[in-house]
Every structure is written in C-alpha cells, then in structure tokens.
Tab-separated table of C-alpha atoms and ligand atoms in Angstrom:
chain	number	residue	atom	x	y	z
N	1	UNK	CA	201.812	49.855	100.622
N	2	UNK	CA	203.612	52.482	102.663
N	3	UNK	CA	204.504	55.565	100.687
N	4	UNK	CA	207.859	57.090	101.296
N	5	UNK	CA	208.132	60.815	101.660
N	6	UNK	CA	209.137	62.017	98.261
N	7	UNK	CA	209.454	64.962	95.968
N	8	UNK	CA	209.337	64.250	92.281
N	9	UNK	CA	209.608	66.420	89.224
N	10	UNK	CA	206.579	65.172	87.338
N	11	UNK	CA	206.979	66.787	83.977
N	12	UNK	CA	208.131	69.775	82.082
N	13	UNK	CA	205.202	72.072	81.773
N	14	UNK	CA	206.627	73.665	78.649
N	15	UNK	CA	204.203	75.327	76.271
N	16	UNK	CA	204.280	76.106	72.601
N	17	UNK	CA	202.544	79.403	72.230
N	18	UNK	CA	203.225	82.824	73.676
N	19	UNK	CA	200.660	83.440	76.381
N	20	UNK	CA	198.732	86.609	76.991
N	21	UNK	CA	201.074	88.090	79.570
N	22	UNK	CA	203.641	87.459	82.162
N	23	UNK	CA	206.148	85.127	80.646
N	24	UNK	CA	209.140	85.416	78.366
N	25	UNK	CA	209.684	82.779	75.714
N	26	UNK	CA	213.024	81.781	77.200
N	27	UNK	CA	211.259	80.881	80.428
N	28	UNK	CA	208.992	78.252	78.855
N	29	UNK	CA	211.428	75.366	79.261
N	30	UNK	CA	211.940	76.094	82.912
N	31	UNK	CA	208.282	75.586	83.878
N	32	UNK	CA	207.927	72.355	85.795
N	33	UNK	CA	205.431	70.543	87.939
N	34	UNK	CA	206.625	69.143	91.274
N	35	UNK	CA	204.904	66.487	93.321
N	36	UNK	CA	205.296	66.144	97.085
N	37	UNK	CA	203.953	63.003	98.734
N	38	UNK	CA	203.994	62.145	102.433
N	39	UNK	CA	204.040	58.843	104.311
N	40	UNK	CA	200.231	58.899	104.597
N	41	UNK	CA	199.713	59.257	100.851
N	42	UNK	CA	198.779	62.952	100.863
N	43	UNK	CA	199.931	64.536	97.606
N	44	UNK	CA	200.559	68.208	96.844
N	45	UNK	CA	201.522	69.392	93.360
N	46	UNK	CA	203.198	72.727	92.752
N	47	UNK	CA	204.393	74.432	89.592
N	48	UNK	CA	207.096	77.074	89.575
N	49	UNK	CA	204.858	79.195	87.292
N	50	UNK	CA	203.290	81.558	89.834
N	51	UNK	CA	204.390	79.206	92.652
N	52	UNK	CA	200.934	77.722	92.091
N	53	UNK	CA	199.598	74.797	94.120
N	54	UNK	CA	197.808	72.865	91.384
N	55	UNK	CA	196.496	69.950	93.428
N	56	UNK	CA	196.038	68.833	97.066
N	57	UNK	CA	194.916	65.240	97.527
N	58	UNK	CA	193.702	64.409	101.025
N	59	UNK	CA	191.637	61.583	102.575
N	60	UNK	CA	188.045	61.756	103.794
N	61	UNK	CA	186.886	60.071	107.014
N	62	UNK	CA	186.983	56.659	105.271
N	63	UNK	CA	190.432	57.240	103.741
N	64	UNK	CA	189.065	58.039	100.272
N	65	UNK	CA	191.271	60.587	98.545
N	66	UNK	CA	190.025	63.662	96.686
N	67	UNK	CA	191.717	66.687	95.168
N	68	UNK	CA	190.431	69.633	97.215
N	69	UNK	CA	192.182	72.450	95.304
N	70	UNK	CA	190.651	74.131	92.256
N	71	UNK	CA	192.979	74.419	89.279
N	72	UNK	CA	194.186	73.080	85.960
N	73	UNK	CA	196.347	70.268	84.631
N	74	UNK	CA	198.337	72.458	82.231
N	75	UNK	CA	200.081	75.785	82.508
N	76	UNK	CA	198.393	77.396	79.507
N	77	UNK	CA	195.034	77.257	81.262
N	78	UNK	CA	196.514	79.150	84.204
N	79	UNK	CA	197.926	81.764	81.847
N	80	UNK	CA	194.738	82.248	79.862
N	81	UNK	CA	191.993	81.825	82.498
N	82	UNK	CA	189.274	84.430	82.057
N	83	UNK	CA	188.715	86.876	84.890
N	84	UNK	CA	192.066	85.934	86.454
N	85	UNK	CA	190.951	83.869	89.428
N	86	UNK	CA	194.518	83.466	90.843
N	87	UNK	CA	193.869	79.738	91.440
N	88	UNK	CA	196.438	78.332	93.878
N	89	UNK	CA	199.035	81.014	93.340
N	90	UNK	CA	201.334	83.039	95.518
N	91	UNK	CA	200.035	86.578	95.369
N	92	UNK	CA	202.397	89.530	95.634
N	93	UNK	CA	204.152	91.886	95.945
N	94	UNK	CA	200.983	93.011	97.715
N	95	UNK	CA	198.097	90.588	98.116
N	96	UNK	CA	194.695	92.332	98.077
N	97	UNK	CA	193.834	95.918	97.131
N	98	UNK	CA	195.676	99.222	97.403
N	99	UNK	CA	193.397	102.246	96.928
N	100	UNK	CA	193.882	104.015	93.603
N	101	UNK	CA	197.176	102.141	93.175
N	102	UNK	CA	199.149	104.711	95.168
N	103	UNK	CA	201.134	105.044	98.351
N	104	UNK	CA	203.708	107.409	99.784
N	105	UNK	CA	206.954	106.433	101.509
N	106	UNK	CA	209.195	109.103	103.057
N	107	UNK	CA	207.331	111.854	101.175
N	108	UNK	CA	207.692	110.167	97.790
N	109	UNK	CA	204.535	109.003	96.013
N	110	UNK	CA	204.648	105.709	94.122
N	111	UNK	CA	202.123	104.871	91.398
N	112	UNK	CA	201.350	101.197	90.955
N	113	UNK	CA	199.661	99.347	88.124
N	114	UNK	CA	195.891	99.835	88.378
N	115	UNK	CA	194.139	96.573	87.454
N	116	UNK	CA	190.894	96.425	89.461
N	117	UNK	CA	188.627	99.355	88.666
N	118	UNK	CA	190.555	102.336	89.961
N	119	UNK	CA	192.531	100.201	92.416
N	120	UNK	CA	195.578	97.952	92.484
N	121	UNK	CA	194.918	94.242	93.132
N	122	UNK	CA	197.227	91.311	93.904
N	123	UNK	CA	200.507	92.885	92.797
N	124	UNK	CA	199.360	94.352	89.478
N	125	UNK	CA	199.182	93.216	85.858
N	126	UNK	CA	202.041	90.745	86.133
N	127	UNK	CA	202.096	89.870	89.797
N	128	UNK	CA	204.020	87.041	91.441
N	129	UNK	CA	201.293	84.633	90.265
N	130	UNK	CA	202.342	85.144	86.627
N	131	UNK	CA	206.135	84.888	86.813
N	132	UNK	CA	208.459	81.908	86.713
N	133	UNK	CA	210.117	81.135	90.041
N	134	UNK	CA	213.297	79.161	90.641
N	135	UNK	CA	212.606	75.913	92.454
N	136	UNK	CA	214.801	73.753	94.633
N	137	UNK	CA	214.156	70.696	96.743
N	138	UNK	CA	215.158	70.975	100.412
N	139	UNK	CA	215.735	68.077	102.775
N	140	UNK	CA	213.939	68.678	106.055
N	141	UNK	CA	213.146	66.575	109.096
N	142	UNK	CA	209.757	64.828	108.999
N	143	UNK	CA	208.800	66.326	105.656
N	144	UNK	CA	209.658	67.338	102.159
N	145	UNK	CA	210.133	70.933	101.024
N	146	UNK	CA	210.117	72.854	97.804
N	147	UNK	CA	211.798	76.240	97.988
N	148	UNK	CA	210.770	78.823	95.400
N	149	UNK	CA	212.615	82.076	94.854
N	150	UNK	CA	211.866	85.145	92.767
N	151	UNK	CA	213.549	88.534	92.528
N	152	UNK	CA	211.228	91.401	91.585
N	153	UNK	CA	212.919	94.348	89.931
N	154	UNK	CA	213.077	97.826	91.417
N	155	UNK	CA	210.048	99.513	89.795
N	156	UNK	CA	208.246	96.270	88.846
N	157	UNK	CA	204.492	97.043	88.712
N	158	UNK	CA	205.420	100.451	90.191
N	159	UNK	CA	206.862	99.253	93.520
N	160	UNK	CA	210.129	100.675	94.835
N	161	UNK	CA	213.057	98.385	95.630
N	162	UNK	CA	214.384	95.121	94.275
N	163	UNK	CA	212.594	92.488	96.326
N	164	UNK	CA	214.088	89.022	96.859
N	165	UNK	CA	211.350	86.591	97.831
N	166	UNK	CA	211.530	83.015	99.094
N	167	UNK	CA	208.438	80.873	99.544
N	168	UNK	CA	208.927	77.383	100.976
N	169	UNK	CA	206.209	74.747	100.818
N	170	UNK	CA	206.714	71.880	103.290
N	171	UNK	CA	204.512	68.806	103.377
N	172	UNK	CA	204.804	66.915	106.663
N	173	UNK	CA	203.697	63.451	107.713
N	174	UNK	CA	200.855	64.821	109.853
N	175	UNK	CA	199.077	65.996	106.664
N	176	UNK	CA	200.119	69.624	107.093
N	177	UNK	CA	201.252	71.962	104.379
N	178	UNK	CA	203.415	74.717	105.782
N	179	UNK	CA	204.133	77.894	103.819
N	180	UNK	CA	207.090	80.031	104.926
N	181	UNK	CA	207.504	83.436	103.309
N	182	UNK	CA	210.689	85.530	103.455
N	183	UNK	CA	211.668	88.731	101.650
N	184	UNK	CA	214.336	91.428	101.662
N	185	UNK	CA	214.450	94.699	99.762
N	186	UNK	CA	216.949	97.258	98.480
N	187	UNK	CA	214.568	100.217	99.128
N	188	UNK	CA	211.677	100.755	101.524
N	189	UNK	CA	208.595	99.112	100.004
N	190	UNK	CA	205.288	97.476	100.931
N	191	UNK	CA	205.000	93.670	101.031
N	192	UNK	CA	201.992	91.446	101.736
N	193	UNK	CA	202.380	87.906	100.443
N	194	UNK	CA	199.619	85.325	100.524
N	195	UNK	CA	198.463	81.983	99.151
N	196	UNK	CA	195.376	81.980	96.935
N	197	UNK	CA	194.205	78.363	96.821
N	198	UNK	CA	190.462	77.863	96.306
N	199	UNK	CA	189.324	74.875	98.347
N	200	UNK	CA	186.332	72.614	97.966
N	201	UNK	CA	186.616	69.884	100.606
N	202	UNK	CA	184.089	67.724	98.688
N	203	UNK	CA	186.645	67.654	95.876
N	204	UNK	CA	187.255	70.279	93.177
N	205	UNK	CA	184.339	70.652	90.798
N	206	UNK	CA	181.821	68.987	93.143
N	207	UNK	CA	179.306	71.816	93.414
N	208	UNK	CA	179.389	74.820	95.707
N	209	UNK	CA	180.901	75.236	99.158
N	210	UNK	CA	177.894	76.820	100.891
N	211	UNK	CA	177.309	73.844	103.209
N	212	UNK	CA	180.923	73.749	104.440
N	213	UNK	CA	181.006	74.833	108.077
N	214	UNK	CA	183.367	77.696	108.791
N	215	UNK	CA	184.804	78.995	112.045
N	216	UNK	CA	186.872	82.190	111.942
N	217	UNK	CA	188.838	83.080	115.048
N	218	UNK	CA	188.014	86.738	114.567
N	219	UNK	CA	185.663	89.020	116.459
N	220	UNK	CA	186.240	91.968	114.106
N	221	UNK	CA	186.528	92.566	110.376
N	222	UNK	CA	187.466	95.482	108.126
N	223	UNK	CA	184.329	96.878	106.390
N	224	UNK	CA	184.893	98.154	102.862
N	225	UNK	CA	183.524	100.676	100.370
N	226	UNK	CA	181.972	99.707	97.032
N	227	UNK	CA	185.458	99.242	95.526
N	228	UNK	CA	186.327	96.797	98.361
N	229	UNK	CA	188.760	99.246	99.979
N	230	UNK	CA	188.606	99.261	103.813
N	231	UNK	CA	186.984	102.275	105.428
N	232	UNK	CA	189.599	102.046	108.213
N	233	UNK	CA	187.113	100.832	110.809
N	234	UNK	CA	187.564	97.555	112.697
N	235	UNK	CA	183.934	96.522	113.156
N	236	UNK	CA	182.542	93.928	115.579
N	237	UNK	CA	181.105	90.866	113.849
N	238	UNK	CA	178.661	90.235	116.688
N	239	UNK	CA	175.050	90.302	115.519
N	240	UNK	CA	176.028	90.442	111.820
N	241	UNK	CA	176.346	87.828	109.028
N	242	UNK	CA	180.129	88.226	109.505
N	243	UNK	CA	180.048	86.405	112.827
N	244	UNK	CA	181.823	83.075	112.249
N	245	UNK	CA	183.254	82.923	115.782
N	246	UNK	CA	181.111	79.795	116.242
N	247	UNK	CA	181.112	77.397	113.285
N	248	UNK	CA	178.182	77.793	110.877
N	249	UNK	CA	177.545	76.851	107.240
N	250	UNK	CA	179.226	79.353	104.896
N	251	UNK	CA	175.902	79.952	103.138
N	252	UNK	CA	173.697	80.395	106.191
N	253	UNK	CA	173.662	84.199	106.317
N	254	UNK	CA	175.106	84.958	102.885
N	255	UNK	CA	171.816	86.246	101.456
N	256	UNK	CA	170.954	88.539	104.347
N	257	UNK	CA	170.296	92.161	103.499
N	258	UNK	CA	173.574	93.799	104.504
N	259	UNK	CA	175.377	96.531	102.606
N	260	UNK	CA	178.763	94.839	103.080
N	261	UNK	CA	177.455	91.654	101.445
N	262	UNK	CA	176.160	93.733	98.538
N	263	UNK	CA	179.570	95.345	98.070
N	264	UNK	CA	181.337	91.975	98.092
N	265	UNK	CA	178.692	90.060	96.125
N	266	UNK	CA	178.858	87.800	99.195
N	267	UNK	CA	181.788	87.391	101.557
N	268	UNK	CA	184.965	88.968	100.212
N	269	UNK	CA	186.367	90.641	103.316
N	270	UNK	CA	189.301	90.687	105.670
N	271	UNK	CA	188.756	89.441	109.212
N	272	UNK	CA	190.974	90.590	112.095
N	273	UNK	CA	192.365	87.467	113.737
N	274	UNK	CA	191.988	87.335	117.538
N	275	UNK	CA	195.491	87.032	118.920
N	276	UNK	CA	196.565	87.029	122.550
N	277	UNK	CA	198.435	90.235	123.361
N	278	UNK	CA	202.166	89.965	122.690
N	279	UNK	CA	201.806	86.664	120.782
N	280	UNK	CA	203.595	86.841	117.423
N	281	UNK	CA	203.593	83.102	116.679
N	282	UNK	CA	201.157	80.802	114.935
N	283	UNK	CA	197.539	81.120	116.058
N	284	UNK	CA	194.445	79.342	114.786
N	285	UNK	CA	192.741	81.568	112.212
N	286	UNK	CA	190.116	79.315	110.639
N	287	UNK	CA	188.610	75.856	110.679
N	288	UNK	CA	186.446	74.490	107.870
N	289	UNK	CA	184.538	71.208	108.117
N	290	UNK	CA	182.775	69.526	105.211
N	291	UNK	CA	180.007	67.429	106.806
N	292	UNK	CA	179.556	64.769	104.065
N	293	UNK	CA	183.200	63.740	103.658
N	294	UNK	CA	184.347	64.687	107.147
N	295	UNK	CA	187.333	66.534	105.688
N	296	UNK	CA	188.573	69.349	107.912
N	297	UNK	CA	190.969	72.170	107.114
N	298	UNK	CA	192.564	74.162	109.923
N	299	UNK	CA	194.663	77.225	109.204
N	300	UNK	CA	197.238	78.670	111.567
N	301	UNK	CA	199.161	81.818	110.819
N	302	UNK	CA	201.509	84.466	112.129
N	303	UNK	CA	199.566	87.096	110.123
N	304	UNK	CA	197.092	89.600	111.648
N	305	UNK	CA	194.320	89.110	109.059
N	306	UNK	CA	192.559	86.613	106.823
N	307	UNK	CA	190.619	87.393	103.647
N	308	UNK	CA	187.648	85.074	103.342
N	309	UNK	CA	186.506	85.073	99.729
N	310	UNK	CA	183.822	82.546	98.824
N	311	UNK	CA	184.222	82.399	95.057
N	312	UNK	CA	181.563	85.022	94.272
N	313	UNK	CA	183.097	85.696	90.864
N	314	UNK	CA	183.069	82.049	89.762
N	315	UNK	CA	180.152	81.476	87.406
N	316	UNK	CA	180.610	78.091	85.743
N	317	UNK	CA	182.586	79.390	82.766
N	318	UNK	CA	185.886	77.966	84.029
N	319	UNK	CA	186.252	74.203	83.810
N	320	UNK	CA	188.877	72.603	85.999
N	321	UNK	CA	191.342	69.755	85.641
N	322	UNK	CA	188.693	67.042	85.750
N	323	UNK	CA	186.523	68.837	83.201
N	324	UNK	CA	183.897	69.906	85.736
N	325	UNK	CA	182.555	73.447	85.831
N	326	UNK	CA	183.583	75.685	88.680
N	327	UNK	CA	180.133	76.942	89.613
N	328	UNK	CA	179.228	80.132	91.499
N	329	UNK	CA	180.840	79.767	94.939
N	330	UNK	CA	182.445	76.490	93.878
N	331	UNK	CA	185.489	77.189	96.063
N	332	UNK	CA	186.553	79.343	98.994
N	333	UNK	CA	189.850	81.134	99.665
N	334	UNK	CA	191.224	81.876	103.112
N	335	UNK	CA	194.107	84.221	102.405
N	336	UNK	CA	196.245	84.939	105.464
N	337	UNK	CA	197.654	88.436	105.171
N	338	UNK	CA	197.910	91.986	106.471
N	339	UNK	CA	194.768	94.033	105.962
N	340	UNK	CA	193.915	95.434	102.511
N	341	UNK	CA	195.192	98.930	101.691
N	342	UNK	CA	197.524	98.968	104.716
N	343	UNK	CA	199.990	101.315	102.932
N	344	UNK	CA	197.280	104.039	103.097
N	345	UNK	CA	195.785	103.152	106.487
N	346	UNK	CA	197.915	104.541	109.319
N	347	UNK	CA	195.940	102.622	111.972
N	348	UNK	CA	196.446	99.183	110.401
N	349	UNK	CA	199.524	97.042	111.188
N	350	UNK	CA	202.282	98.201	108.854
N	351	UNK	CA	203.356	96.368	105.692
N	352	UNK	CA	206.461	98.522	105.206
N	353	UNK	CA	209.696	96.607	104.665
N	354	UNK	CA	212.989	98.486	104.863
N	355	UNK	CA	216.463	97.543	103.629
N	356	UNK	CA	218.242	95.448	106.273
N	357	UNK	CA	214.960	93.973	107.575
N	358	UNK	CA	213.616	90.516	106.750
N	359	UNK	CA	209.935	89.975	106.024
N	360	UNK	CA	209.031	86.644	107.591
N	361	UNK	CA	205.595	85.055	107.950
N	362	UNK	CA	204.265	81.497	108.191
N	363	UNK	CA	200.923	79.876	107.492
N	364	UNK	CA	200.091	76.200	108.030
N	365	UNK	CA	197.216	74.336	106.388
N	366	UNK	CA	196.365	71.237	108.491
N	367	UNK	CA	194.184	68.584	106.868
N	368	UNK	CA	192.258	66.366	109.258
N	369	UNK	CA	188.989	64.414	109.386
N	370	UNK	CA	185.979	64.576	111.695
N	371	UNK	CA	183.611	61.721	112.614
X	401	BGC	C1	189.765	88.988	96.265
X	401	BGC	C2	188.573	89.007	95.344
X	401	BGC	C3	189.041	88.715	93.960
X	401	BGC	C4	189.719	87.367	93.969
X	401	BGC	C5	190.230	86.942	92.620
X	401	BGC	C6	190.407	87.645	96.180
X	401	BGC	O1	191.543	87.626	96.969
X	401	BGC	O2	189.399	89.267	97.580
X	401	BGC	O3	187.937	90.257	95.389
X	401	BGC	O4	187.994	88.708	93.055
X	401	BGC	O5	190.786	87.401	94.856
X	401	BGC	O6	190.918	87.942	92.028
C-alpha cells in the first residue's frame, strides 16, 4: 500500500498531575502529539511540549522499520526524567554551556540561571525543552511541515529581550527531516538553538552505539576545561582520538588516555565544521553508518559547529518507550550549533542577535541505507 503524505494529530498528551517544573496547569490540555508520515512510510512524531521529536521510524537495508530516536511514549516521562537528558527536544535560548551563567552586552552584565555546576546549560532551569509551544500544520511542496512557535519573555532564565522563536519540522519524500529555526528579539541577546535527538540506528534501546561508524567533516574542535567550557583554542584533530575526518567506529579511540576524554567522560565536544570560504549554505557536517542494519544518517547544516555527545551520562536507569533500558552510550547526539560559551569568547563566531535582525539557521537529517 502506498502511504500518502500526511500529518495527523495522534492524541492529546494531557496529564493529570502537576509535573516537577516547566508547565502551567492551564497548558496541560494543549499538549499534543503529531505524526508526520511520508510517501515511503517514514514516520516522525513530535509533541509541542519542548518541540520534542519522540520517534523517528526509518527502514534498514531490507526495508525493515525501526524507531531510531530515544524517548518516551508519554509526556510525564519527559517531564520527570532523572538527570534531564533533553531527549529529542529543541534546546534554547542557548544550546550548550555559558561559563558561570554570565555575559555582557553593551557594558551591561546579564546573569543567567546556573544549572550545570557553576555554568549555564541548555537555556537554564526551564529552557525551551520544557515549555509548551504552539503548533500548526503547514502545506509545503513535496513534504509535510509542522511549525512550532514560542515567545520567551524578556528576562526569562536571565536573558534580555523578548524572543519570538519559530521551529519548522519538514518531512520530505526523500526520507529527510529538515529543521528550520527563526528568531527575532526586542533587545540584543544571545541565541543558539539546536535539536537534541539521541539516535541509535539499530533501534532505540538496542544496546550501545559504539560500533556505529562516524564521519565528522571537521578538522578542528574546541577543547574544554573540566567544566566543559571551551578554552578558546581551535585545536587540530589530526593524530588525536577526535579525528573523525575518515569514518571510524565511535568507540574505537574512546578509551584512549587523553585529558579531553577524561573531562567529557568520553566524547562530549564541539567540532568546527569545515566549510568552504564564503559558503553560508548547507554543508555536510556528519555521516553515521550502522553496519548491521545498513541505516545511514547524514546531517547537513548552515551552522559553524556540531556537538558530538555519545550518551556518556546514560547509565541504564532510564527505560524508553519500548521498556528497554537506555544503557551507557545507548544513543548519540549530533547537535548542530554555534560553539559553546560564544557570548564570552570574542574569537568564536558571534551568537548575538539584535532587534531588527532575524536569526535563521537550517539543519537537515537525511536517512539513507548502505549495502
Ligand atoms: C551536552 C552534555 C549533556 C547532555 C544532556 C549535551 O548537549 O553536551 O554535556 O550532558 O547534553 O544534558
């Protein structure tokens, strides 16, 4: 049977109890789960709580479908997950860390929520992953789109300026999931939006991802201190475990004695994407191949960096939607973004957004198969 491209509201994801943080009671009824399906049978599910991608079903080399995104089948589990893994969510207003939760714009210092040791991580205590977004279906050529909007208040989590954000997920018939980010502000502020899906191309819950083969189109990365804040250096990956310029299994060099791997508990770093001079469009950032299933994920982005985090903090305590444990390194994230702590790093590409400007970035996740 040929599937028609469709977007369906699957269910109300209403809940009965007040969750730990991040949601007002009046918002409960507006939490929904949306399903996008393309002509090839690929299915992506998204909830407007946190703009979270809850499921991505893609074929293997024999056409067998599996859900390759870690996550839950109910919103309460997202709200209450221990250690806040940010499964599938849109992270903002600033994805990644800002040193000591502080930055200065035009001589004025802003103090942000501090939620990761002494630093600010992923937008603060109630980041964009823990708020309810408005959702709207859009008709587009050769695909189906879900547009999510959220307006962050001036002062929310310490950031200046009211920020109006639009994130559009588009599933196309070539098994690509495109994410378009837009934002405008009423005061100068820092913005760095990203997508935090954990992938396991064997299928969520099917062991670790150490045998997935990863290629990163990046000859440099941003080394960090013990708190995972960049030192400011752009270091060559050549001759180090960080060299993924040629595809290799994720786990091949992960246990090498290297101070950066100690700091991250494995890979949890930002790579500097190699981009031809003057090119501001989409470039290939990463390719991941899972040898057993033949599933391949390619990521293109307009962003300058990509955080490769290989699930070092997963430890089997979280059980996903199919009841299986998410073991240590049971998923990897490839978060396209500007570099961590850019607001305090004058030599990094700027994340400053001023009134009158439009923040605009795009990332595309292409799902393919290899022989
Ligand atoms: C960060 C990790 C963090 C994880 C979950 C990733 O983006 O790089 O350090 O533990 O998100 O919060």
